[in-house]
PDB file of C-alpha atoms and ligand atoms in Angstrom:
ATOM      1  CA  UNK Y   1      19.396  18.176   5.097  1.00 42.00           C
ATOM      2  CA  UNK Y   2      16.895  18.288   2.624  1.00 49.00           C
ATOM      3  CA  UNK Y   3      17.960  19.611  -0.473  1.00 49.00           C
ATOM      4  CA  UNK Y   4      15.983  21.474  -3.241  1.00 56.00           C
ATOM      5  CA  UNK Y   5      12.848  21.831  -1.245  1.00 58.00           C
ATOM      6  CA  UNK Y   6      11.279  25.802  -0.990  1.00 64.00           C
ATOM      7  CA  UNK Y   7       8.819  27.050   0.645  1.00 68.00           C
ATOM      8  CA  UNK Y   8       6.925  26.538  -2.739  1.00 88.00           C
ATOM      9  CA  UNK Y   9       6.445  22.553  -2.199  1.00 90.00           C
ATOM     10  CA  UNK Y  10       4.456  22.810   0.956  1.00 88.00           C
ATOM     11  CA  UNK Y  11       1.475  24.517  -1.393  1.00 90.00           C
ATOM     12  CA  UNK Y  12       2.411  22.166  -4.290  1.00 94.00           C
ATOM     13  CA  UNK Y  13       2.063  18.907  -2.126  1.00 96.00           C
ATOM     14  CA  UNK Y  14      -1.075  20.487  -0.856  1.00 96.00           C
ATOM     15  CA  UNK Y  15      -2.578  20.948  -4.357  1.00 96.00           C
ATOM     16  CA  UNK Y  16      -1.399  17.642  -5.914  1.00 97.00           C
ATOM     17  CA  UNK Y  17      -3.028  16.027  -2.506  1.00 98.00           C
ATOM     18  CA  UNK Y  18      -6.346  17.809  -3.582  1.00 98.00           C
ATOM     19  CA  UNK Y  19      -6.227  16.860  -7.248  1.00 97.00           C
ATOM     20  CA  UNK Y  20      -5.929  13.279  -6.363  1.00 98.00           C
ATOM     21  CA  UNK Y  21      -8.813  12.932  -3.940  1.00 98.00           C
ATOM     22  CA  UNK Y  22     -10.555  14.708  -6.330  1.00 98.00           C
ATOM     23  CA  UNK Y  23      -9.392  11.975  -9.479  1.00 98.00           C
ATOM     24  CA  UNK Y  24     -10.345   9.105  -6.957  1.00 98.00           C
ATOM     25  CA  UNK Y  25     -14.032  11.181  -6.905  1.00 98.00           C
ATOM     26  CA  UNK Y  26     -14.322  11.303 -10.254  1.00 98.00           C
ATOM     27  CA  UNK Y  27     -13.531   7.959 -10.728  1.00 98.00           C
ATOM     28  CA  UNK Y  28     -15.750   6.643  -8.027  1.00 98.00           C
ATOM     29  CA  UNK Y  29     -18.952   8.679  -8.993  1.00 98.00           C
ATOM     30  CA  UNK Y  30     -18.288   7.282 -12.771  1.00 97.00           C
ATOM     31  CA  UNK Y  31     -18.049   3.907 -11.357  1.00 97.00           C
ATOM     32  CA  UNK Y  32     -21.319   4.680  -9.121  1.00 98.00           C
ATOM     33  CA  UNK Y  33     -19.026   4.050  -6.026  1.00 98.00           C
ATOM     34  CA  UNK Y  34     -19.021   5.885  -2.540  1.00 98.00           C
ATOM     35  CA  UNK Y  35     -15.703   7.736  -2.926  1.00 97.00           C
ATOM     36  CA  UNK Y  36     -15.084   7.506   0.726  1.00 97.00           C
ATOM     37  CA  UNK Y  37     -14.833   3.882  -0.156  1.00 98.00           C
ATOM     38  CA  UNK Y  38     -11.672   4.136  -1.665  1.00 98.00           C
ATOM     39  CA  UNK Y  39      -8.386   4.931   0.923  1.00 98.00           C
ATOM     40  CA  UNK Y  40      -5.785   6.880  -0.793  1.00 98.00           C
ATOM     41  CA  UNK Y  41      -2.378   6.058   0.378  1.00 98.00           C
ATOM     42  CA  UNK Y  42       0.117   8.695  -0.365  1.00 98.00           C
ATOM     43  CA  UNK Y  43       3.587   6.890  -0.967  1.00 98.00           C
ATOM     44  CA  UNK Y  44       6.351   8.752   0.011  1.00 98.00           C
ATOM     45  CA  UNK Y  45       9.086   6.639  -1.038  1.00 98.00           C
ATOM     46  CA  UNK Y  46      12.601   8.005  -1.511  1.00 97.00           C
ATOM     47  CA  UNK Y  47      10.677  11.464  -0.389  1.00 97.00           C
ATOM     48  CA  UNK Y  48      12.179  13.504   2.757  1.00 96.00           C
ATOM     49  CA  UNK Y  49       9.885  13.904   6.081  1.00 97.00           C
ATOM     50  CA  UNK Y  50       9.079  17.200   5.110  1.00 96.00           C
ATOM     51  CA  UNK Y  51       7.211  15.957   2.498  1.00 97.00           C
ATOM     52  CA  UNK Y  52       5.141  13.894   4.724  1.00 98.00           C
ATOM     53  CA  UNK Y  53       4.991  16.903   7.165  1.00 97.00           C
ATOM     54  CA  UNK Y  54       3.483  18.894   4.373  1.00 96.00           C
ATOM     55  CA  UNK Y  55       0.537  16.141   3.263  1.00 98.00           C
ATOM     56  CA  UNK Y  56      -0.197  15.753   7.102  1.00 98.00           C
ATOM     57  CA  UNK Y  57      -0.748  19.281   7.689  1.00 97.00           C
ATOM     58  CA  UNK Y  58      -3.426  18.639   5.152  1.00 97.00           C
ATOM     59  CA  UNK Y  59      -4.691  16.182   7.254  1.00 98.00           C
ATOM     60  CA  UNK Y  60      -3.671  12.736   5.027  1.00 98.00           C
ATOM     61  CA  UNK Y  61      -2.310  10.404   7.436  1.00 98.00           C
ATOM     62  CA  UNK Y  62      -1.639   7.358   5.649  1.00 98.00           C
ATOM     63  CA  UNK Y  63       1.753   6.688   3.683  1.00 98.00           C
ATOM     64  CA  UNK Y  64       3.194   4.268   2.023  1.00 98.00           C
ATOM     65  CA  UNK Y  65       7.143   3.142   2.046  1.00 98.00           C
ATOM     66  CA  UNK Y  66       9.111   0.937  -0.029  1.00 98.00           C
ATOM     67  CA  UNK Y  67      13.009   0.899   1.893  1.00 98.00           C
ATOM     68  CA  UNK Y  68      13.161  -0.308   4.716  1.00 98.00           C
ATOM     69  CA  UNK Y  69      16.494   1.651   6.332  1.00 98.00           C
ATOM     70  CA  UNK Y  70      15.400   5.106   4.427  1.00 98.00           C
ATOM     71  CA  UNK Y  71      11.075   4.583   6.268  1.00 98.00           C
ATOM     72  CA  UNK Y  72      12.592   3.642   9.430  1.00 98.00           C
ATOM     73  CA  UNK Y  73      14.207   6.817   9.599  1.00 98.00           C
ATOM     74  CA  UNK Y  74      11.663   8.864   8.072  1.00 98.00           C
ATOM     75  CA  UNK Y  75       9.165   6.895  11.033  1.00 98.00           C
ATOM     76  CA  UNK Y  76      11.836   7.802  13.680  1.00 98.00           C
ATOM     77  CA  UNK Y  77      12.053  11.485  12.551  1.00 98.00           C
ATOM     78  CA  UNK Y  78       7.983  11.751  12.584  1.00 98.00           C
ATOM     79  CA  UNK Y  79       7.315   9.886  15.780  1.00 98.00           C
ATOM     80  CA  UNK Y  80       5.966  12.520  17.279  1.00 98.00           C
ATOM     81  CA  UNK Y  81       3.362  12.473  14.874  1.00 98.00           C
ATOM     82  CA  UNK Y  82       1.743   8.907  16.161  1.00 97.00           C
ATOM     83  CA  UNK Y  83      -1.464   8.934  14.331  1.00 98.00           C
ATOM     84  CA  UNK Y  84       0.594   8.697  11.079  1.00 98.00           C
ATOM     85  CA  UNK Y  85      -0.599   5.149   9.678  1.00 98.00           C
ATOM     86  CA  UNK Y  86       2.591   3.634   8.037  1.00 99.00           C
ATOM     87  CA  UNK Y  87       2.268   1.044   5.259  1.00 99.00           C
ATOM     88  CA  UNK Y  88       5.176  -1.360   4.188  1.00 98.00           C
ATOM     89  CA  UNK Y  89       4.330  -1.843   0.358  1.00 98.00           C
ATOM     90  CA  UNK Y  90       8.093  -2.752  -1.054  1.00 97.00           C
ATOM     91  CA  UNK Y  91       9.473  -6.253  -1.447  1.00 96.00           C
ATOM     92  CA  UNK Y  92      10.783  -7.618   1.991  1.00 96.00           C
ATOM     93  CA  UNK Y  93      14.202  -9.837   2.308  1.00 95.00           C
ATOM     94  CA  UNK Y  94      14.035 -12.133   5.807  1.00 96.00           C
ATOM     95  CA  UNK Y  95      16.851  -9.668   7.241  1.00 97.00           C
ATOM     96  CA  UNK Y  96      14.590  -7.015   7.259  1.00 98.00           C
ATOM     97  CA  UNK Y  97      11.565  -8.557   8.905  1.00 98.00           C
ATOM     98  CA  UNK Y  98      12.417  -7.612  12.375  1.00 98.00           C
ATOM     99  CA  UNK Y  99      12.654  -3.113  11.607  1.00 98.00           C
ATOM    100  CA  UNK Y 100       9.099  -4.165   9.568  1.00 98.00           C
ATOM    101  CA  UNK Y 101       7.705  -5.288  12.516  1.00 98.00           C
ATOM    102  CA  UNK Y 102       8.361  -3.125  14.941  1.00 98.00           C
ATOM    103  CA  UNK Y 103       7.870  -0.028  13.020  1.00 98.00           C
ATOM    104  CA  UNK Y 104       4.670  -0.447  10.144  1.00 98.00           C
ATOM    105  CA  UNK Y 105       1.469  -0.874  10.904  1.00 98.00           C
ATOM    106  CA  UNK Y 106       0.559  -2.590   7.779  1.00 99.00           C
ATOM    107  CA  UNK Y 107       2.090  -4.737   5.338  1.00 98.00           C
ATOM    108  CA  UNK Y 108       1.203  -5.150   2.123  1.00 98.00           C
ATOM    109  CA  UNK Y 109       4.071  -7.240   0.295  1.00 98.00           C
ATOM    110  CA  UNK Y 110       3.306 -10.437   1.770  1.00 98.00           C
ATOM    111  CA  UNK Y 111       4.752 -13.172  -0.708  1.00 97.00           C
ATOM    112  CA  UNK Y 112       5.264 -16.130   0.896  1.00 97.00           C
ATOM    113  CA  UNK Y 113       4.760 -18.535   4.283  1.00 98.00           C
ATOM    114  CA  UNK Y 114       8.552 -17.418   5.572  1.00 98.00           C
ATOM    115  CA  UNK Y 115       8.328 -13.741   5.609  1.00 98.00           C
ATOM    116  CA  UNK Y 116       4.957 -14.045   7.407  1.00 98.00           C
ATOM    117  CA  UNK Y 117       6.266 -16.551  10.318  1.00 98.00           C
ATOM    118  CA  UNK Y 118       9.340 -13.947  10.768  1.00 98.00           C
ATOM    119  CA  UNK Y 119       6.788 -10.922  10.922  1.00 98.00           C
ATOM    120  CA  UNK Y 120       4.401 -12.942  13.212  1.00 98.00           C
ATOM    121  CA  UNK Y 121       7.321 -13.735  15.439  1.00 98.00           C
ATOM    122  CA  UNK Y 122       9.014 -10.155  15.574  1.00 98.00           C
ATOM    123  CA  UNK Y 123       5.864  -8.434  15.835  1.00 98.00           C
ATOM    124  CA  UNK Y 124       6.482  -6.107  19.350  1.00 98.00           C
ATOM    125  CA  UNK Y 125       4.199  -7.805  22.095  1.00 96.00           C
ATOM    126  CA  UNK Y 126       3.004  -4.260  23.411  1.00 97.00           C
ATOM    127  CA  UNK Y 127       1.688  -3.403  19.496  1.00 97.00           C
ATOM    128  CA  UNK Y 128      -1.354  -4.649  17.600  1.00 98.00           C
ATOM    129  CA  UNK Y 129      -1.529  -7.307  15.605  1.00 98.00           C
ATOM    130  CA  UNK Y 130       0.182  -6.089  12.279  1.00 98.00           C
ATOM    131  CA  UNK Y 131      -1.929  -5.478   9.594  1.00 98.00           C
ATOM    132  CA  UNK Y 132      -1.336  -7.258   6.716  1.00 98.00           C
ATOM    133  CA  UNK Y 133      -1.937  -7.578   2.789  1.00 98.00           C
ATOM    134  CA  UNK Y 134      -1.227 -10.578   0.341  1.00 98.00           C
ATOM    135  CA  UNK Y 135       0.946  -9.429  -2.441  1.00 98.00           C
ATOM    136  CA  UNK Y 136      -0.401 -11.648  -5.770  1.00 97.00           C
ATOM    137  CA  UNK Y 137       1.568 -11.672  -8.593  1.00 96.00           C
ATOM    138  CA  UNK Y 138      -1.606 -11.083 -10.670  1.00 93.00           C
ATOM    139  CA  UNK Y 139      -0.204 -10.908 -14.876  1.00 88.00           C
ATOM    140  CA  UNK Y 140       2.064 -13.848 -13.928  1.00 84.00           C
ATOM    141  CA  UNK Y 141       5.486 -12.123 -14.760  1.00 76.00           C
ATOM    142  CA  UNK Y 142       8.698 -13.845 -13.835  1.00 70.00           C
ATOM    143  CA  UNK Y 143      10.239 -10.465 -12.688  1.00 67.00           C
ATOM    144  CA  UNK Y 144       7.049  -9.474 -10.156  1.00 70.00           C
ATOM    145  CA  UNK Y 145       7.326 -10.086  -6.968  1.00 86.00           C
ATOM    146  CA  UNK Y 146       3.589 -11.918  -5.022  1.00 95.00           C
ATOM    147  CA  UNK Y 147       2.348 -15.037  -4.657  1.00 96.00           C
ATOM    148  CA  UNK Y 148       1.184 -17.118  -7.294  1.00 95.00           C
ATOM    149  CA  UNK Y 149      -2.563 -17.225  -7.571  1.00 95.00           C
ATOM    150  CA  UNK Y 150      -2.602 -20.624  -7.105  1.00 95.00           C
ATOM    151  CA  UNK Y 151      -0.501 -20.420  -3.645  1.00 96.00           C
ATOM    152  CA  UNK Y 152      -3.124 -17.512  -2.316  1.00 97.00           C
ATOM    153  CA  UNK Y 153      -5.365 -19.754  -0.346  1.00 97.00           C
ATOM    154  CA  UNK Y 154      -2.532 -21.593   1.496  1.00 98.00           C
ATOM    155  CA  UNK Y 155      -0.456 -18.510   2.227  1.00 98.00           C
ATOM    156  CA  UNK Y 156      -3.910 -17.087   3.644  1.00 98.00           C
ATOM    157  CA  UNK Y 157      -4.679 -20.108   5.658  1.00 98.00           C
ATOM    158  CA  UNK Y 158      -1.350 -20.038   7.138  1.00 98.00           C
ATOM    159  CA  UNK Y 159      -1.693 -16.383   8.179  1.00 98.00           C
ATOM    160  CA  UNK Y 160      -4.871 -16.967   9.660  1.00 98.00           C
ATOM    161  CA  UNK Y 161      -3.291 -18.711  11.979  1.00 98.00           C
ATOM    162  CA  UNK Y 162      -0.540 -16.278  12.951  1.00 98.00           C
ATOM    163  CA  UNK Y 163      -2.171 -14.265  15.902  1.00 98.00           C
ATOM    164  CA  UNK Y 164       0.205 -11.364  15.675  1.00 98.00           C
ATOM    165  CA  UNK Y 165      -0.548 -10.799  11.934  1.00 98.00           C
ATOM    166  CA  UNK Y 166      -4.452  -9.589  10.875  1.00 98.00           C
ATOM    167  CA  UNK Y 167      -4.809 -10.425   7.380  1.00 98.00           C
ATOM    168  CA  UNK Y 168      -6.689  -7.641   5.574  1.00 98.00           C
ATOM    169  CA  UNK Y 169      -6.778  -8.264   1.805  1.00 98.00           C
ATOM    170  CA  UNK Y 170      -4.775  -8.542  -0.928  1.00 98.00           C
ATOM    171  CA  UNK Y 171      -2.162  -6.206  -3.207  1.00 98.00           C
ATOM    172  CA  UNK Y 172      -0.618  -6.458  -6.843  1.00 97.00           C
ATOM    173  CA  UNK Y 173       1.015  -4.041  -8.750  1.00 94.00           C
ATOM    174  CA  UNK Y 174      -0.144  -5.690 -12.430  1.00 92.00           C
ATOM    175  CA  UNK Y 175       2.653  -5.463 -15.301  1.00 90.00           C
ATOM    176  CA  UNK Y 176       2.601  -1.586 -17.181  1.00 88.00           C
ATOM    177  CA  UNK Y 177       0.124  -1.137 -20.204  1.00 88.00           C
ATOM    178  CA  UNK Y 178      -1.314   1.747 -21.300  1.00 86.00           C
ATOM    179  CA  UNK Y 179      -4.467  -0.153 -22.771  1.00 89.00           C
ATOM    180  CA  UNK Y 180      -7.005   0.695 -20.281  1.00 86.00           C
ATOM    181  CA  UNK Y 181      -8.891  -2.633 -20.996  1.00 90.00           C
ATOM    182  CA  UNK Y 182      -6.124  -4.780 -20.045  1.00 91.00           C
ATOM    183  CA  UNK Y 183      -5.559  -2.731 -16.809  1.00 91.00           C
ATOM    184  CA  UNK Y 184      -9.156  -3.676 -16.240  1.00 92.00           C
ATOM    185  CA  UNK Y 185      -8.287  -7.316 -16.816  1.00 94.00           C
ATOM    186  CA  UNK Y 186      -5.512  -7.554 -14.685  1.00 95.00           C
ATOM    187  CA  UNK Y 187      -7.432  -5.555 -11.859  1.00 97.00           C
ATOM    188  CA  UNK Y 188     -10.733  -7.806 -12.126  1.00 97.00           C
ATOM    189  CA  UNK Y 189      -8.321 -10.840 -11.959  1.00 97.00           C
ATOM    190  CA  UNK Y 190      -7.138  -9.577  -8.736  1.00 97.00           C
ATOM    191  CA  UNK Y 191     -11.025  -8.545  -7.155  1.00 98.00           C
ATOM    192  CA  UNK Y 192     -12.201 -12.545  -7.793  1.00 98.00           C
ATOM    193  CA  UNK Y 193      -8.936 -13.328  -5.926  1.00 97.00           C
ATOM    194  CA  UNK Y 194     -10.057 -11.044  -3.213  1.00 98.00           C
ATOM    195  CA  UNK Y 195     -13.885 -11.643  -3.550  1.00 98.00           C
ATOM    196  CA  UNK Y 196     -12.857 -15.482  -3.133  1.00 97.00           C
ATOM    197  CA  UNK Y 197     -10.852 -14.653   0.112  1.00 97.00           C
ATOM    198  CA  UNK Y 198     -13.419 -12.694   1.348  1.00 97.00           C
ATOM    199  CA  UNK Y 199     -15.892 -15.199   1.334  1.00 97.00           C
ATOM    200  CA  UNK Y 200     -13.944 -17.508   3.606  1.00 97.00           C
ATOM    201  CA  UNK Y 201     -12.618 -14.864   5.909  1.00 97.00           C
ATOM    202  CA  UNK Y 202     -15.201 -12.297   6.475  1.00 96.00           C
ATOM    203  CA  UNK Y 203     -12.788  -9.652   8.116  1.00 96.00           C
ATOM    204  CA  UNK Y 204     -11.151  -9.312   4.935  1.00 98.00           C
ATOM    205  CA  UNK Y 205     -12.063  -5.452   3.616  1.00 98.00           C
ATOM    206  CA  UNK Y 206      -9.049  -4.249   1.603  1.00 98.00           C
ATOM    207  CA  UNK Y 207      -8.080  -4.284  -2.251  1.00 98.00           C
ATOM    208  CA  UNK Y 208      -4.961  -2.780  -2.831  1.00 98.00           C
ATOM    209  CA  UNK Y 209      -4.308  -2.041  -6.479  1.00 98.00           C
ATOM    210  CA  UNK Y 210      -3.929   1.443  -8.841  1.00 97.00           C
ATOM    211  CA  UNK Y 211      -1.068   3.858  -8.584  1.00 96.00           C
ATOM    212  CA  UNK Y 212      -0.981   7.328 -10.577  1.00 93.00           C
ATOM    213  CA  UNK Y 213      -1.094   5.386 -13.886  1.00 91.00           C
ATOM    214  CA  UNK Y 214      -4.604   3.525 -13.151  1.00 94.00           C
ATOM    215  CA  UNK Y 215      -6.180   4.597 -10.911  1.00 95.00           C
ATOM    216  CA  UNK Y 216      -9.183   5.004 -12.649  1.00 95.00           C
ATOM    217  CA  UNK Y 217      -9.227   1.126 -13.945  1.00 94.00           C
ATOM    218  CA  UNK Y 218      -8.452  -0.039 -10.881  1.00 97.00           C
ATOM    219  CA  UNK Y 219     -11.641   2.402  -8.991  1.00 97.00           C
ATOM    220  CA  UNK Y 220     -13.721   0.465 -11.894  1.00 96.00           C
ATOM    221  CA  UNK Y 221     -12.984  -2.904 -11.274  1.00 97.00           C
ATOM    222  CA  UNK Y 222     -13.320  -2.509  -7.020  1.00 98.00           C
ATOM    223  CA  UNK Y 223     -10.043  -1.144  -5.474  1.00 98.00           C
ATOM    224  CA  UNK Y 224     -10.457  -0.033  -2.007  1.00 98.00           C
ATOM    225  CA  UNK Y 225      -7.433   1.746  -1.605  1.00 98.00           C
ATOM    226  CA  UNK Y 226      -5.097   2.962  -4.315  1.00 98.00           C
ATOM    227  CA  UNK Y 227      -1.468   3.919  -3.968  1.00 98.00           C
ATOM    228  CA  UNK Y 228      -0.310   6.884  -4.886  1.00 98.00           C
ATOM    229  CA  UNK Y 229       3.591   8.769  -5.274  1.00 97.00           C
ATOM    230  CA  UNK Y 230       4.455  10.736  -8.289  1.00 96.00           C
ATOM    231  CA  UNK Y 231       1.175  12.661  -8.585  1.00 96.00           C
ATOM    232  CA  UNK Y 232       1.644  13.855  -5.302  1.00 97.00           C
ATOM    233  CA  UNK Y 233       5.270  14.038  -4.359  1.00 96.00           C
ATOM    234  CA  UNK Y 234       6.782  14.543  -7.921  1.00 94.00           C
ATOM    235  CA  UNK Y 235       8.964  11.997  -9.644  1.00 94.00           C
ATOM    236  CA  UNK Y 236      11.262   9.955  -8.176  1.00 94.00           C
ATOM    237  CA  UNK Y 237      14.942  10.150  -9.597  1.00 85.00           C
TER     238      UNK Y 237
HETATM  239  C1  PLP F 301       6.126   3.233  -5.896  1.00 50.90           C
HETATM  240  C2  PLP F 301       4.898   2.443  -5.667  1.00 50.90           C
HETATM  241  C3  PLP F 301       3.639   3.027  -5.867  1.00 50.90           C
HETATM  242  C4  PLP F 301       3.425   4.445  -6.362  1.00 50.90           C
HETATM  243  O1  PLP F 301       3.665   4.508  -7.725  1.00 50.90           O
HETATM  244  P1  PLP F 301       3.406   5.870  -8.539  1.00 50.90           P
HETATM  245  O2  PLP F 301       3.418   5.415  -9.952  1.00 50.90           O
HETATM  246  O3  PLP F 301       4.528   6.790  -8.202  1.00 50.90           O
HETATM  247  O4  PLP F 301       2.090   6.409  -8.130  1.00 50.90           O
HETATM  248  C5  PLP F 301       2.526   2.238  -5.592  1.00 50.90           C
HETATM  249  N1  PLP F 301       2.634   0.971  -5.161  1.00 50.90           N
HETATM  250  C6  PLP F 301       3.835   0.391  -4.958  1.00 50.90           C
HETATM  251  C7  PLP F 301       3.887  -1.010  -4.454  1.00 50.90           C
HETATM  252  C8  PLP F 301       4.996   1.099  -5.209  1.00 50.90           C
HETATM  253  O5  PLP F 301       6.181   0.501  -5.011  1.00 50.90           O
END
């Protein structure tokens, strides 16, 4: 059922899990940050259950998914494991808002008003209020998915007053660049946007933004929780 995996990638997901907490330590000393300030979500996308099995045994517990038909039945196949804390991070068509709902505690990939009144609506009565996370499209590319900038206050407002959605902070995945300063740029661009949110809702605490490429920029400029695949599961094919 799971092809390719040996015994081997239990102790390799292990170490890769260490070397990462250790990179956002690093980082967070440098940056004269509490390191325990920083959530690392391991994203597991197109990754089997073992996988997840294997980073839970090391006592990580928060993942994030990007499909929603290959997470539900990675959730389903792991339910027995309920402390698992299941993030929703990929882009989210209406006809999926119902399996997001009932199955993720968070949501990062908010975009716009739509998606939000489905997920408010479809959220299970008997389940907490979903979590949720503003996805800004932060270096203003056509082909990004997130909210304009300019819409975040509205969109925010309007999930305020969703009761079955907790909003939580905001999310961007800037475009690629290898120039460290401009990852900074992009990532400060995205703290005032939070910083500004903040300030009108106080329960606002999280600031999704690095992956395995900047992690470190993103640490510098505030991140609270950074997202993390390919350093710890491998690549994805
Ligand atoms: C895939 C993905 C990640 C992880 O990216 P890596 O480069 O593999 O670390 C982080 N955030 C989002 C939104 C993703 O889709």
């Amino acid at each position: 059922m799971t092809p390719q995996l040996t015994d081997n990638y239990m102790v390799t997901i292990a170490e890769r899990l260490k070397s990462a907490y250790a990179r956002i330590a690093l980082a967070a000393k440098k940056h004269h940050r509490n390191e325990h300030d920083v959530c690392l979500l391991a994203v597991s996308k197109t990754k089997p259950a073992d996988f997840i099995l294997a980073a839970y045994q090391q006592g990580h517990r928060e993942f994030g998914e990007s499909y929603v038909q290959e997470a539900v039945d990675k959730i389903t196949q792991l339910a027995n494991y309920s402390d698992i804390v299941w993030h929703f991070i990929g882009p989210i068509q209406s006809n999926k808002t119902a399996a997001v709902a009932e199955h993720f505690d968070w949501v990062q990939s908010i975009e716009r008003e739509k998606i939000a009144k489905r997920l408010n609506e479809q959220r299970p009565a008997d389940k907490a209020p979903l979590k949720v996370l503003i996805q800004v499209n932060i270096s203003l590319e056509d082909s990004k998915s997130g909210c304009h900038p300019d819409k975040l206050a509205s969109l925010a407002e309007f999930i305020q007053h969703c009761p079955n959605l907790e909003l939580r902070g905001v999310m961007a995945i800037p475009a690629k660049t290898d120039v460290q300063q401009q990852q900074i740029q992009y990532f400060e661009q995205l703290r005032a946007c939070f910083d500004r949110l903040k300030a009108q809702y106080p329960q606002i605490d999280t600031l999704s933004m690095g992956m395995s490429g900047d992690v470190e920029a993103a640490i510098a400029a505030g991140s609270t929780m950074v997202r993390i695949g390919t350093d710890i599961f491998g690549q994805r094919s």
